[in-house]
Coordinates of N, CA and C and ligand atoms in Angstrom, one line a residue:
M1 N 0.9 -1.2 0.0 CA 0.0 0.0 0.0 C 0.9 1.2 0.0
R2 N 0.6 2.2 -0.9 CA 1.3 3.4 -0.9 C 1.0 4.3 0.3
V3 N 2.0 5.0 0.8 CA 1.9 5.8 2.0 C 0.7 6.8 1.9
S4 N 0.6 7.4 0.7 CA -0.5 8.4 0.6 C -1.9 7.8 0.7
T5 N -2.0 6.5 0.2 CA -3.3 5.8 0.3 C -3.5 5.5 1.7
L6 N -2.5 5.0 2.4 CA -2.6 4.7 3.8 C -3.1 5.9 4.6
A7 N -2.5 7.0 4.4 CA -2.8 8.2 5.1 C -4.3 8.6 4.8
A8 N -4.7 8.4 3.6 CA -6.1 8.8 3.2 C -7.0 7.8 3.9
Y9 N -6.6 6.5 4.0 CA -7.4 5.5 4.7 C -7.6 5.9 6.2
V10 N -6.5 6.2 6.8 CA -6.6 6.6 8.2 C -7.5 7.8 8.4
A11 N -7.3 8.8 7.5 CA -8.1 10.0 7.5 C -9.6 9.7 7.4
A12 N -9.9 8.7 6.4 CA -11.2 8.3 6.2 C -11.8 7.7 7.5
L13 N -11.0 6.8 8.1 CA -11.5 6.2 9.3 C -11.8 7.2 10.4
L14 N -10.9 8.2 10.5 CA -11.2 9.3 11.5 C -12.4 10.0 11.1
L15 N -12.6 10.3 9.8 CA -13.7 11.1 9.3 C -15.0 10.4 9.6
V16 N -15.1 9.1 9.3 CA -16.4 8.4 9.4 C -16.7 8.2 10.9
G17 N -15.6 7.9 11.7 CA -15.8 7.8 13.1 C -16.8 6.8 13.6
P18 N -16.8 6.5 14.9 CA -17.7 5.5 15.4 C -19.2 5.9 15.4
A19 N -19.5 7.2 15.3 CA -20.9 7.6 15.3 C -21.6 7.3 14.0
C20 N -20.8 7.1 13.0 CA -21.3 6.9 11.6 C -22.0 5.5 11.5
N21 N -23.1 5.5 10.7 CA -23.8 4.2 10.5 C -23.0 3.3 9.6
P22 N -23.2 2.0 9.8 CA -22.3 1.0 9.0 C -22.4 1.2 7.5
P23 N -23.5 1.4 6.8 CA -23.4 1.5 5.4 C -22.6 2.7 4.9
A24 N -22.7 3.9 5.6 CA -21.9 5.1 5.2 C -20.4 4.8 5.4
R25 N -20.1 4.1 6.5 CA -18.7 3.7 6.8 C -18.2 2.8 5.7
H26 N -19.0 1.9 5.3 CA -18.7 1.0 4.2 C -18.4 1.7 2.9
A27 N -19.2 2.7 2.6 CA -19.1 3.5 1.4 C -17.7 4.2 1.5
A28 N -17.4 4.8 2.6 CA -16.1 5.5 2.7 C -15.0 4.5 2.6
L29 N -15.1 3.3 3.1 CA -14.0 2.4 3.0 C -13.8 1.8 1.6
T30 N -14.9 1.5 1.0 CA -14.8 0.9 -0.4 C -14.3 2.0 -1.4
F31 N -14.3 3.2 -1.0 CA -13.8 4.3 -1.9 C -12.3 4.0 -2.0
F32 N -11.7 3.4 -1.0 CA -10.2 3.1 -1.1 C -9.9 1.7 -1.4
F33 N -10.8 0.7 -0.9 CA -10.5 -0.7 -1.1 C -11.6 -1.4 -1.8
D34 N -11.2 -2.4 -2.5 CA -12.2 -3.3 -3.1 C -12.5 -4.5 -2.1
G35 N -11.6 -4.7 -1.2 CA -11.6 -5.9 -0.4 C -12.5 -5.8 0.8
V36 N -13.2 -4.7 1.1 CA -14.0 -4.6 2.3 C -15.3 -5.3 2.1
P37 N -15.6 -6.3 2.9 CA -16.8 -7.0 2.7 C -18.1 -6.1 2.9
P38 N -19.2 -6.4 2.2 CA -20.4 -5.6 2.4 C -20.9 -5.7 3.9
P39 N -21.5 -4.6 4.3 CA -21.9 -4.6 5.7 C -23.0 -5.7 5.9
K40 N -23.0 -6.2 7.1 CA -24.0 -7.3 7.5 C -25.4 -6.7 7.4
P41 N -26.4 -7.4 7.0 CA -27.7 -6.9 7.1 C -28.1 -6.7 8.5
P42 N -29.0 -5.7 8.8 CA -29.4 -5.5 10.2 C -30.0 -6.8 10.8
E43 N -29.7 -7.0 12.1 CA -30.2 -8.1 12.8 C -31.8 -8.0 12.9
P44 N -32.5 -9.2 12.7 CA -33.9 -9.1 12.8 C -34.3 -8.8 14.3
P45 N -35.4 -8.2 14.5 CA -35.8 -7.9 15.9 C -35.9 -9.2 16.7
P46 N -35.7 -9.3 18.0 CA -35.8 -10.5 18.7 C -37.1 -11.2 18.5
G47 N -37.0 -12.6 18.5 CA -38.2 -13.4 18.3 C -38.7 -13.5 16.9
Q48 N -37.9 -12.9 15.9 CA -38.3 -13.0 14.5 C -37.2 -13.6 13.7
T49 N -37.5 -14.6 12.9 CA -36.5 -15.2 12.1 C -36.2 -14.5 10.8
D50 N -35.1 -14.8 10.2 CA -34.7 -14.2 8.9 C -35.8 -14.6 7.9
E51 N -36.3 -15.8 8.0 CA -37.2 -16.4 7.1 C -38.5 -15.5 7.1
A52 N -39.0 -15.1 8.3 CA -40.2 -14.3 8.4 C -39.9 -13.0 7.7
A53 N -38.7 -12.4 7.9 CA -38.4 -11.1 7.3 C -38.4 -11.3 5.8
A54 N -37.8 -12.4 5.3 CA -37.7 -12.6 3.8 C -39.1 -12.7 3.2
S55 N -40.0 -13.4 3.9 CA -41.3 -13.6 3.3 C -42.1 -12.4 3.2
R56 N -41.7 -11.3 3.9 CA -42.4 -10.0 3.7 C -42.0 -9.2 2.5
K57 N -40.9 -9.6 2.0 CA -40.3 -8.9 0.8 C -41.3 -9.2 -0.4
I58 N -41.7 -8.1 -1.0 CA -42.6 -8.2 -2.1 C -41.9 -8.2 -3.5
T59 N -42.1 -9.3 -4.2 CA -41.5 -9.3 -5.6 C -42.7 -9.3 -6.6
Y60 N -42.4 -8.6 -7.7 CA -43.4 -8.5 -8.7 C -43.0 -9.3 -9.9
T61 N -44.0 -10.0 -10.5 CA -43.8 -10.7 -11.7 C -44.3 -9.8 -12.8
E62 N -43.5 -9.6 -13.9 CA -44.0 -8.8 -15.0 C -44.6 -9.7 -16.1
H63 N -45.7 -9.2 -16.7 CA -46.3 -9.9 -17.9 C -45.3 -9.9 -19.0
G64 N -45.2 -11.0 -19.8 CA -44.2 -11.1 -20.9 C -44.1 -9.8 -21.7
P65 N -45.1 -9.3 -22.4 CA -45.0 -8.1 -23.3 C -44.7 -6.8 -22.5
Y66 N -45.1 -6.8 -21.3 CA -44.8 -5.6 -20.5 C -43.3 -5.5 -20.1
A67 N -42.8 -6.7 -19.7 CA -41.4 -6.8 -19.4 C -40.5 -6.5 -20.6
A68 N -41.0 -6.9 -21.8 CA -40.3 -6.7 -23.0 C -40.5 -5.2 -23.5
K69 N -41.2 -4.4 -22.8 CA -41.5 -3.0 -23.1 C -42.3 -2.9 -24.5
A70 N -43.0 -4.0 -24.8 CA -43.8 -4.0 -26.0 C -45.2 -3.4 -25.7
C71 N -45.2 -2.2 -25.2 CA -46.4 -1.5 -24.8 C -47.4 -1.4 -26.0
N72 N -46.9 -1.2 -27.2 CA -47.8 -1.1 -28.3 C -48.4 -2.4 -28.8
A73 N -48.1 -3.5 -28.1 CA -48.8 -4.7 -28.4 C -50.3 -4.6 -27.9
C74 N -50.5 -3.7 -26.9 CA -51.8 -3.4 -26.4 C -52.3 -2.0 -26.5
H75 N -51.4 -1.0 -26.4 CA -51.7 0.4 -26.4 C -51.5 1.0 -27.8
Q76 N -52.4 1.8 -28.2 CA -52.2 2.6 -29.4 C -50.9 3.4 -29.3
S77 N -50.9 4.1 -28.2 CA -49.6 4.8 -27.8 C -49.7 5.0 -26.3
T78 N -48.5 5.2 -25.7 CA -48.5 5.2 -24.2 C -49.1 6.5 -23.7
S79 N -49.4 7.5 -24.6 CA -50.0 8.7 -24.1 C -51.5 8.8 -24.4
S80 N -52.1 7.7 -24.9 CA -53.5 7.7 -25.0 C -54.2 6.5 -24.4
N81 N -55.5 6.6 -24.1 CA -56.1 5.5 -23.4 C -56.7 4.4 -24.4
S82 N -56.4 4.6 -25.7 CA -57.0 3.7 -26.6 C -56.1 2.4 -26.8
F83 N -56.7 1.3 -27.0 CA -56.0 0.1 -27.2 C -56.0 -0.4 -28.7
V84 N -55.2 -1.3 -29.0 CA -55.1 -1.8 -30.4 C -56.3 -2.7 -30.8
A85 N -57.0 -3.1 -29.8 CA -58.2 -3.9 -30.0 C -59.2 -3.6 -28.9
P86 N -60.5 -3.9 -29.1 CA -61.4 -3.7 -28.0 C -61.0 -4.4 -26.8
R87 N -61.2 -3.7 -25.6 CA -60.7 -4.3 -24.4 C -61.0 -5.7 -24.1
E88 N -62.2 -6.2 -24.5 CA -62.5 -7.6 -24.2 C -61.9 -8.6 -25.2
Q89 N -61.2 -8.0 -26.2 CA -60.5 -9.0 -27.1 C -59.0 -8.9 -27.0
L90 N -58.5 -7.9 -26.2 CA -57.1 -7.6 -26.1 C -56.3 -8.9 -25.8
C91 N -56.7 -9.6 -24.8 CA -55.9 -10.8 -24.4 C -55.8 -11.9 -25.4
F92 N -56.9 -12.0 -26.2 CA -57.0 -13.1 -27.2 C -56.0 -12.9 -28.4
Q93 N -55.4 -11.8 -28.5 CA -54.5 -11.5 -29.6 C -53.3 -12.5 -29.4
C94 N -52.9 -12.8 -28.2 CA -51.7 -13.6 -28.0 C -52.1 -15.0 -27.3
H95 N -53.1 -14.9 -26.5 CA -53.5 -16.2 -25.8 C -54.5 -16.9 -26.6
D96 N -54.2 -18.1 -27.0 CA -55.1 -18.9 -27.8 C -56.0 -19.6 -26.8
F97 N -57.0 -18.8 -26.4 CA -57.9 -19.2 -25.3 C -59.2 -19.6 -25.9
K98 N -59.5 -20.9 -26.0 CA -60.7 -21.3 -26.6 C -61.8 -21.3 -25.5
L99 N -62.9 -20.6 -25.7 CA -64.0 -20.6 -24.8 C -64.9 -21.7 -25.2
D100 N -64.5 -23.0 -25.1 CA -65.2 -24.1 -25.7 C -65.8 -25.0 -24.7
K101 N -65.8 -24.6 -23.4 CA -66.4 -25.5 -22.5 C -67.9 -25.2 -22.3
K102 N -68.6 -26.1 -21.7 CA -70.1 -25.9 -21.5 C -70.4 -24.8 -20.6
Y103 N -69.7 -24.6 -19.6 CA -70.0 -23.5 -18.6 C -68.8 -22.5 -18.6
L104 N -69.1 -21.3 -18.9 CA -68.1 -20.2 -18.8 C -68.4 -19.5 -17.5
H105 N -67.3 -19.1 -16.8 CA -67.5 -18.4 -15.6 C -68.0 -16.9 -15.9
G106 N -68.9 -16.4 -15.1 CA -69.5 -15.1 -15.4 C -68.6 -14.0 -16.0
P107 N -67.5 -13.6 -15.2 CA -66.7 -12.5 -15.7 C -65.9 -12.9 -17.0
L108 N -65.6 -14.2 -17.2 CA -64.9 -14.6 -18.4 C -65.8 -14.4 -19.6
A109 N -67.1 -14.8 -19.4 CA -68.0 -14.8 -20.5 C -68.2 -13.3 -21.0
S110 N -68.0 -12.4 -20.1 CA -68.2 -11.0 -20.6 C -66.8 -10.4 -20.9
G111 N -65.8 -11.2 -21.2 CA -64.5 -10.7 -21.6 C -63.7 -10.0 -20.5
G112 N -64.1 -10.2 -19.3 CA -63.5 -9.5 -18.2 C -62.2 -10.1 -17.6
C113 N -61.2 -10.4 -18.4 CA -60.0 -11.0 -17.9 C -59.4 -10.1 -16.8
L114 N -59.6 -8.8 -16.9 CA -59.0 -7.8 -16.0 C -59.7 -7.8 -14.6
A115 N -60.8 -8.5 -14.5 CA -61.4 -8.6 -13.2 C -60.5 -9.4 -12.3
C116 N -59.7 -10.3 -12.9 CA -58.8 -11.1 -12.0 C -57.4 -11.0 -12.3
H117 N -57.0 -10.5 -13.6 CA -55.6 -10.4 -13.9 C -55.2 -9.0 -14.1
D118 N -53.9 -8.7 -13.8 CA -53.4 -7.4 -14.1 C -52.6 -7.5 -15.4
P119 N -52.8 -6.5 -16.3 CA -52.2 -6.6 -17.6 C -50.7 -6.3 -17.6
H120 N -50.2 -5.7 -16.5 CA -48.8 -5.3 -16.4 C -47.9 -6.2 -15.5
S121 N -48.3 -6.2 -14.3 CA -47.4 -7.0 -13.3 C -48.2 -7.2 -12.0
S122 N -47.7 -8.1 -11.3 CA -48.4 -8.5 -10.0 C -47.5 -9.1 -9.0
Q123 N -47.8 -9.0 -7.8 CA -47.0 -9.7 -6.7 C -47.6 -11.1 -6.5
Y124 N -48.7 -11.4 -7.1 CA -49.3 -12.7 -6.9 C -49.1 -13.6 -8.1
R125 N -49.3 -14.9 -7.9 CA -49.1 -15.9 -9.0 C -50.1 -15.6 -10.2
Y126 N -49.7 -16.0 -11.3 CA -50.5 -15.8 -12.6 C -51.0 -14.4 -12.7
L127 N -50.2 -13.4 -12.3 CA -50.6 -12.0 -12.5 C -52.0 -11.7 -11.9
L128 N -52.4 -12.4 -10.9 CA -53.7 -12.2 -10.3 C -53.7 -10.8 -9.5
V129 N -54.9 -10.3 -9.5 CA -55.1 -8.9 -8.9 C -55.0 -9.0 -7.3
A130 N -55.1 -10.2 -6.8 CA -55.1 -10.3 -5.3 C -54.6 -11.7 -5.0
E131 N -54.3 -11.8 -3.7 CA -53.9 -13.1 -3.2 C -54.9 -14.2 -3.6
S132 N -54.5 -15.3 -4.2 CA -55.5 -16.3 -4.5 C -55.8 -17.0 -3.2
D133 N -57.0 -17.4 -2.9 CA -58.2 -17.2 -3.7 C -59.1 -16.2 -3.1
T134 N -58.5 -15.2 -2.3 CA -59.3 -14.2 -1.6 C -60.1 -13.4 -2.7
F135 N -59.6 -13.3 -3.9 CA -60.2 -12.4 -4.9 C -61.6 -13.0 -5.3
C136 N -61.8 -14.2 -5.0 CA -63.2 -14.8 -5.3 C -64.2 -14.0 -4.5
F137 N -63.8 -13.6 -3.3 CA -64.8 -12.9 -2.5 C -65.0 -11.4 -2.9
R138 N -64.3 -11.0 -3.9 CA -64.6 -9.6 -4.4 C -66.0 -9.6 -5.0
C139 N -66.4 -10.8 -5.5 CA -67.7 -10.9 -6.2 C -68.7 -11.8 -5.5
H140 N -68.2 -12.8 -4.9 CA -69.0 -13.8 -4.2 C -69.1 -13.5 -2.7
D141 N -70.3 -13.6 -2.2 CA -70.5 -13.3 -0.8 C -69.9 -14.4 0.1
R142 N -69.0 -14.0 1.0 CA -68.3 -15.0 1.8 C -69.2 -15.8 2.7
T143 N -70.2 -15.1 3.3 CA -71.1 -15.7 4.2 C -72.0 -16.8 3.5
A144 N -72.4 -16.4 2.3 CA -73.2 -17.3 1.5 C -72.4 -18.6 1.1
I145 N -71.2 -18.4 0.7 CA -70.3 -19.5 0.3 C -70.1 -20.4 1.5
E146 N -69.8 -19.8 2.6 CA -69.5 -20.6 3.8 C -70.7 -21.3 4.4
S147 N -71.9 -20.8 4.1 CA -73.1 -21.4 4.6 C -73.4 -22.7 3.9
N148 N -72.8 -22.9 2.7 CA -73.1 -24.1 1.9 C -72.2 -25.3 2.5
P149 N -72.9 -26.4 2.9 CA -72.1 -27.5 3.6 C -70.9 -28.0 2.8
V150 N -71.0 -27.9 1.5 CA -69.9 -28.4 0.7 C -68.6 -27.6 0.9
H151 N -68.8 -26.4 1.5 CA -67.7 -25.5 1.7 C -67.1 -25.5 3.1
Q152 N -67.5 -26.5 3.9 CA -67.0 -26.6 5.3 C -65.5 -26.7 5.3
D153 N -64.9 -25.8 6.0 CA -63.4 -25.9 6.1 C -62.6 -25.8 4.8
V154 N -63.1 -25.2 3.8 CA -62.4 -25.1 2.6 C -61.4 -24.0 2.6
G155 N -61.6 -23.1 3.5 CA -60.7 -21.9 3.6 C -60.8 -21.1 2.3
E156 N -59.6 -20.8 1.8 CA -59.6 -20.0 0.5 C -59.0 -20.8 -0.6
R157 N -59.1 -22.1 -0.6 CA -58.5 -22.9 -1.6 C -59.6 -23.2 -2.7
C158 N -60.2 -22.2 -3.2 CA -61.4 -22.3 -4.1 C -61.0 -23.0 -5.4
T159 N -59.8 -22.7 -5.9 CA -59.5 -23.2 -7.3 C -59.0 -24.7 -7.2
E160 N -58.9 -25.2 -6.0 CA -58.6 -26.7 -5.9 C -59.8 -27.5 -6.5
C161 N -61.0 -27.0 -6.3 CA -62.2 -27.7 -6.8 C -62.8 -27.0 -8.1
H162 N -62.7 -25.7 -8.1 CA -63.4 -24.9 -9.2 C -62.3 -24.4 -10.2
D163 N -62.7 -24.5 -11.5 CA -61.8 -23.9 -12.5 C -62.2 -22.4 -12.6
P164 N -61.3 -21.5 -12.5 CA -61.6 -20.1 -12.5 C -62.1 -19.6 -13.9
H165 N -61.9 -20.4 -14.9 CA -62.2 -19.9 -16.3 C -63.5 -20.6 -16.8
M166 N -63.5 -21.9 -16.9 CA -64.6 -22.6 -17.5 C -64.5 -24.1 -17.2
S167 N -65.6 -24.8 -17.5 CA -65.6 -26.2 -17.2 C -66.8 -26.9 -17.9
D168 N -66.6 -28.2 -18.2 CA -67.8 -28.9 -18.7 C -68.7 -29.4 -17.6
N169 N -68.2 -29.2 -16.4 CA -69.0 -29.7 -15.2 C -69.8 -28.5 -14.6
E170 N -70.9 -28.8 -14.1 CA -71.7 -27.8 -13.4 C -70.9 -27.2 -12.3
Y171 N -71.3 -26.0 -12.0 CA -70.6 -25.2 -10.9 C -69.1 -25.1 -11.1
L172 N -68.7 -25.1 -12.4 CA -67.3 -25.0 -12.8 C -66.4 -25.9 -12.0
L173 N -66.9 -27.1 -11.7 CA -66.0 -28.0 -11.0 C -65.0 -28.6 -11.9
R174 N -63.8 -28.9 -11.4 CA -62.7 -29.4 -12.2 C -62.9 -30.8 -12.6
Ligands
HEC212 C1 -51.1 -7.0 -22.4 C2 -51.5 -5.7 -22.7 C3 -50.7 -4.5 -22.2 C4 -49.4 -4.3 -22.3 C5 -48.3 -5.1 -23.0 C6 -49.2 -3.0 -21.6 N1 -50.4 -2.5 -21.2 FE1 -50.7 -0.7 -20.2 N2 -52.6 -1.2 -19.9 C7 -53.3 -2.3 -20.4 C8 -54.7 -2.3 -20.0 C9 -55.7 -3.4 -20.3 C10 -54.8 -1.2 -19.1 C11 -56.1 -0.7 -18.4 C12 -56.1 -1.3 -17.1 C13 -57.4 -1.1 -16.3 O1 -58.2 -0.3 -16.8 O2 -57.6 -1.8 -15.3 C14 -53.5 -0.5 -19.1 C15 -53.3 0.7 -18.5 C16 -52.2 1.4 -18.6 C17 -52.0 2.7 -18.0 C18 -53.0 3.5 -17.2 C19 -52.7 3.5 -15.7 C20 -52.7 2.1 -15.2 O3 -51.6 1.5 -14.9 O4 -53.8 1.4 -15.1 C21 -50.7 3.1 -18.3 C22 -50.0 4.4 -18.0 C23 -50.1 2.0 -19.1 N3 -51.0 1.0 -19.2 C24 -48.8 2.0 -19.6 C25 -48.1 0.9 -20.2 C26 -46.7 0.9 -20.6 C27 -45.7 2.1 -20.4 C28 -46.5 -0.3 -21.1 C29 -45.2 -0.9 -21.6 C30 -44.1 -0.9 -20.7 C31 -47.8 -1.1 -21.1 N4 -48.7 -0.3 -20.5 C32 -48.0 -2.3 -21.6 C33 -52.7 -3.3 -21.2 C34 -51.4 -3.4 -21.5
HEC213 C1 -48.6 -9.3 -27.0 C2 -48.9 -10.6 -26.6 C3 -49.7 -10.7 -25.3 C4 -50.9 -10.1 -25.0 C5 -51.7 -9.1 -25.8 C6 -51.3 -10.7 -23.7 N1 -50.4 -11.6 -23.2 FE1 -50.5 -12.6 -21.5 N2 -48.7 -13.4 -21.9 C7 -47.9 -13.2 -23.0 C8 -46.6 -13.8 -22.9 C9 -45.5 -13.8 -23.9 C10 -46.6 -14.5 -21.7 C11 -45.5 -15.4 -21.0 C12 -45.7 -16.8 -21.5 C13 -44.9 -17.7 -20.7 O1 -43.8 -17.3 -20.2 O2 -45.3 -18.8 -20.4 C14 -47.9 -14.2 -21.0 C15 -48.3 -14.8 -19.8 C16 -49.6 -14.5 -19.3 C17 -50.1 -15.1 -18.0 C18 -49.3 -16.1 -17.2 C19 -48.4 -15.5 -16.2 C20 -47.8 -16.5 -15.3 O3 -47.3 -16.1 -14.2 O4 -47.7 -17.7 -15.7 C21 -51.3 -14.6 -17.8 C22 -52.2 -14.9 -16.6 C23 -51.6 -13.7 -18.8 N3 -50.5 -13.7 -19.7 C24 -52.7 -13.0 -18.9 C25 -53.0 -12.0 -19.9 C26 -54.2 -11.2 -19.9 C27 -55.2 -11.1 -18.9 C28 -54.1 -10.4 -21.1 C29 -55.0 -9.3 -21.5 C30 -55.1 -8.1 -20.7 C31 -52.9 -10.8 -21.8 N4 -52.3 -11.8 -21.1 C32 -52.5 -10.3 -23.0 C33 -48.3 -12.4 -24.1 C34 -49.4 -11.6 -24.2
HEC214 C1 -62.5 -15.2 -12.0 C2 -61.1 -14.9 -12.2 C3 -60.5 -15.1 -13.5 C4 -60.9 -14.5 -14.7 C5 -62.1 -13.7 -15.0 C6 -59.8 -14.9 -15.7 N1 -58.8 -15.6 -15.0 FE1 -57.2 -16.4 -15.9 N2 -56.7 -17.3 -14.1 C7 -57.4 -17.2 -13.0 C8 -56.7 -18.0 -11.9 C9 -57.2 -18.2 -10.5 C10 -55.6 -18.6 -12.5 C11 -54.6 -19.6 -11.9 C12 -54.7 -21.0 -12.4 C13 -55.7 -21.8 -11.9 O1 -56.0 -21.7 -10.7 O2 -56.3 -22.6 -12.7 C14 -55.6 -18.2 -13.9 C15 -54.7 -18.5 -14.9 C16 -54.5 -18.0 -16.1 C17 -53.5 -18.2 -17.1 C18 -52.3 -19.1 -16.9 C19 -52.6 -20.6 -16.8 C20 -53.5 -21.1 -17.8 O3 -54.6 -21.6 -17.5 O4 -53.1 -21.0 -19.0 C21 -53.7 -17.5 -18.2 C22 -52.9 -17.4 -19.5 C23 -55.0 -16.8 -18.0 N3 -55.4 -17.1 -16.7 C24 -55.6 -16.0 -18.9 C25 -56.9 -15.4 -18.8 C26 -57.6 -14.7 -19.8 C27 -57.0 -14.4 -21.2 C28 -58.8 -14.3 -19.3 C29 -59.9 -13.6 -20.0 C30 -60.4 -14.3 -21.2 C31 -58.8 -14.8 -17.9 N4 -57.6 -15.5 -17.6 C32 -59.8 -14.6 -17.0 C33 -58.5 -16.4 -12.8 C34 -59.2 -15.8 -13.7
HEC215 C1 -65.4 -10.3 -11.2 C2 -66.4 -11.0 -10.4 C3 -66.1 -12.5 -10.1 C4 -65.0 -13.0 -9.5 C5 -63.7 -12.3 -9.1 C6 -65.3 -14.4 -9.3 N1 -66.6 -14.7 -9.8 FE1 -67.5 -16.5 -9.8 N2 -69.1 -15.8 -10.7 C7 -69.2 -14.4 -11.1 C8 -70.5 -14.3 -11.8 C9 -71.0 -13.0 -12.4 C10 -71.0 -15.6 -11.9 C11 -72.3 -15.9 -12.7 C12 -73.5 -15.6 -11.8 C13 -73.9 -16.7 -10.9 O1 -74.2 -17.8 -11.4 O2 -73.9 -16.4 -9.7 C14 -70.1 -16.5 -11.2 C15 -70.3 -17.8 -11.1 C16 -69.5 -18.7 -10.4 C17 -69.8 -20.1 -10.1 C18 -71.0 -20.9 -10.7 C19 -72.1 -20.7 -9.8 C20 -73.4 -21.5 -10.2 O3 -74.4 -21.4 -9.5 O4 -73.3 -22.1 -11.3 C21 -68.8 -20.6 -9.4 C22 -68.6 -22.0 -8.9 C23 -67.9 -19.5 -9.1 N3 -68.4 -18.3 -9.8 C24 -66.7 -19.6 -8.4 C25 -65.7 -18.6 -8.3 C26 -64.4 -18.8 -7.8 C27 -63.9 -20.1 -7.3 C28 -63.8 -17.6 -7.9 C29 -62.3 -17.3 -7.6 C30 -61.3 -18.1 -8.3 C31 -64.7 -16.6 -8.5 N4 -65.9 -17.3 -8.8 C32 -64.4 -15.3 -8.8 C33 -68.4 -13.4 -10.8 C34 -67.1 -13.5 -10.2
HEC216 C1 -63.7 -29.2 -1.7 C2 -64.1 -28.7 -3.0 C3 -64.5 -27.3 -3.0 C4 -63.9 -26.2 -2.7 C5 -62.4 -26.1 -2.1 C6 -64.7 -25.0 -3.0 N1 -65.9 -25.4 -3.5 FE1 -67.4 -24.3 -4.2 N2 -68.5 -25.9 -4.6 C7 -68.1 -27.2 -4.5 C8 -69.1 -28.1 -4.9 C9 -69.1 -29.6 -4.9 C10 -70.2 -27.3 -5.3 C11 -71.5 -27.8 -5.9 C12 -72.7 -27.1 -5.3 C13 -73.4 -27.9 -4.2 O1 -73.4 -29.1 -4.2 O2 -74.1 -27.2 -3.5 C14 -69.8 -25.9 -5.1 C15 -70.5 -24.8 -5.4 C16 -70.1 -23.5 -5.4 C17 -70.8 -22.3 -5.9 C18 -72.3 -22.3 -6.4 C19 -73.2 -22.7 -5.2 C20 -73.1 -21.8 -4.0 O3 -72.9 -22.3 -2.9 O4 -73.2 -20.5 -4.2 C21 -70.0 -21.2 -5.7 C22 -70.4 -19.8 -6.1 C23 -68.8 -21.7 -5.2 N3 -68.8 -23.1 -5.0 C24 -67.7 -20.9 -4.9 C25 -66.6 -21.3 -4.1 C26 -65.6 -20.4 -3.6 C27 -65.6 -18.9 -3.7 C28 -64.7 -21.2 -3.0 C29 -63.4 -20.8 -2.1 C30 -63.8 -20.1 -0.9 C31 -65.1 -22.6 -3.2 N4 -66.2 -22.6 -3.9 C32 -64.4 -23.7 -2.7 C33 -66.8 -27.6 -4.1 C34 -65.8 -26.8 -3.6

């Protein structure tokens, strides 16, 4: 190590001092060295595991064309509200979705993919607008559903038995 660098390092240490928070200190140190390890993440509060902390981290999944910045696959232009196709046909441009089952779910029959899916991105699986299957209760009355004996203790696992899109079986059963 050259003497001038060493002097600067000592000066930096004095400058950042003990009152400085670890990330700032780290920034000051890496200005001179590449070998300084990154600061440790803050300790989780007592009684809380790292896993619990990690599970709170929100990650978004982006829809294929949105991630590819192919905005004009759906929008006329990003500065207008008009789409390249009528709203209820927008999704069928790319998704070969045959509505060929005997029973179509209400919102699907009316072309309302957006009742359940976000066209851009989502923190939930399959670009859903809410945690599955809580979004079923946006339209279906929870009390009515739970009062049906077939729904005893089903919790919110609605799509285990029902297809959200369509089915050849009554009640959209899988
Ligand atoms: C798969 C089709 C699709 C793609 C691709 C897409 N959008 Fe959209 N976008 C929509 C739809 C549908 C809406 C209307 C949403 C609604 O009304 O709930 C919308 C709404 C919007 C809005 C209005 C505000 C909002 O978020 O609801 C903006 C701004 C927007 N899009 C920008 C973009 C940009 C920028 C891109 C490219 C990076 C993009 N969109 C790609 C379908 C798309
Ligand atoms: C420009 C073409 C295009 C349009 C229009 C389009 N999609 Fe997609 N969509 C894709 C591609 C590409 C994928 C990614 C396919 C893959 O990776 O399996 C995808 C994936 C999806 C997925 C699955 C995501 C996952 O996590 O598995 C859903 C749900 C979806 N699209 C819904 C919609 C809806 C709702 C609309 C209408 C608002 C729509 N798409 C319009 C191209 C399109
Ligand atoms: C009532 C809510 C709801 C509506 C309306 C809806 N979906 Fe879905 N969709 C879901 C759920 C829930 C899943 C997750 C897969 C499952 O549980 O079967 C899904 C999965 C998907 C997938 C990925 C898996 C697959 O089956 O290919 C695509 C693509 C998709 N939907 C497209 C659409 C399109 C296009 C429309 C409109 C024509 C639409 N969805 C309307 C709830 C809905
Ligand atoms: C955007 C509103 C909306 C959402 C969200 C929604 N539904 Fe529906 N659902 C309807 C409408 C509208 C009907 C048709 C009217 C009816 O029969 O009650 C329907 C009908 C049904 C039926 C058939 C009822 C019958 O008597 O034949 C079932 C089963 C069903 N939905 C289950 C679900 C499940 C499971 C979910 C979540 C994955 C869900 N729905 C989410 C609006 C919705
Ligand atoms: C264990 C399988 C199972 C699960 C999980 C399930 N259902 Fe059902 N559901 C059924 C069956 C079977 C029927 C047939 C109707 C009957 O026999 O009364 C039905 C009927 C329905 C109906 C039409 C009759 C009514 O009671 O209104 C709706 C709407 C419905 N389910 C929504 C839901 C929703 C929302 C969820 C999630 C909370 C859900 N189901 C979870 C099996 C299930």
